[in-house]
Amino acid sequence: QEQIEMVSNYERLRMAFEELGPTFIKLGQILSTRPDLVPLDMVQELTKLQDNVPPFSFAEVRTIIEQELQEALDPMTFEEVEHVLGEIRDYLVSEGRLAPLLVLARRVRDLYDRPSPSWDSRRKEAVARVLFTFADLRTLRRMVQNVPAETHTLPPEIVAILDLACHDPLSLCADVLALERSPSARMLTRQLMEHYGTGRFDWIRERYEQSHGDVASDLLRVMSRLPGERNEVFFALQASNPDTAAQDEALHHLEKMP
């Protein structure tokens, strides 16, 4: 038991590759040549699987997983590669590498949209577990936090990932806004809510009425920027809101009115 506890997560991953056989060993060898995709500690551990392997592209990682899942004589289930995709996803999120993260999300979504083969009847359930973690509360917070503070424009990759992996992006963004303290991350989250908020003014208003302080102020700002949905009477009433943050935001909005 003590020996197991002393083994690092990446050592466990390397030993799992060794146990799972040649395909996973090759996958581990490929990942060990891609420090741009996976953590350095993982690279160093997976290097033990090889002596000398030429550089591979990220496309080859996808191809190996896809071919093994679909074409092997003794095919593996998606659950057997689930943890590997999770490792890559977490690293890309932590490093703010949105472009390759979107590529990976698209591949997972492709698998989700296909019917499960007879020999992997639980595939859709396993793929869903991975897919929805691309756009859960923790992942979205990390994505907006890792966008450089000087960036004032919402990266389109975040929107594309949410479109692929989230049933209700507006609700998710409101949950992030309620927790997030970073000014730059809050700004990006407001932009997301503006993007997804068209036609849902009443939903945001209900959420606003349950909020206070900076969260209420931000939700009021989002509502003021929704195209074609301004309710000036509502904003005028908020100018006397006992919540000073909401009141200040309402006054600021009214001052900008023609």
Coordinates of C-alpha atoms in Angstrom, one line a residue, residues 32 74 77 116 121 157-158 162 173 194:
S32 CA 6.4 12.3 -24.7
D74 CA -9.3 -6.6 -30.3
T77 CA -13.5 0.8 -25.1
S116 CA -22.0 3.4 -29.9
S121 CA -22.2 -0.2 -25.7
E157 CA -12.5 29.4 -29.1
I158 CA -14.3 29.7 -25.8
L162 CA -19.3 26.1 -25.1
C173 CA -21.8 31.9 -17.3
E194 CA -24.2 39.1 -23.8

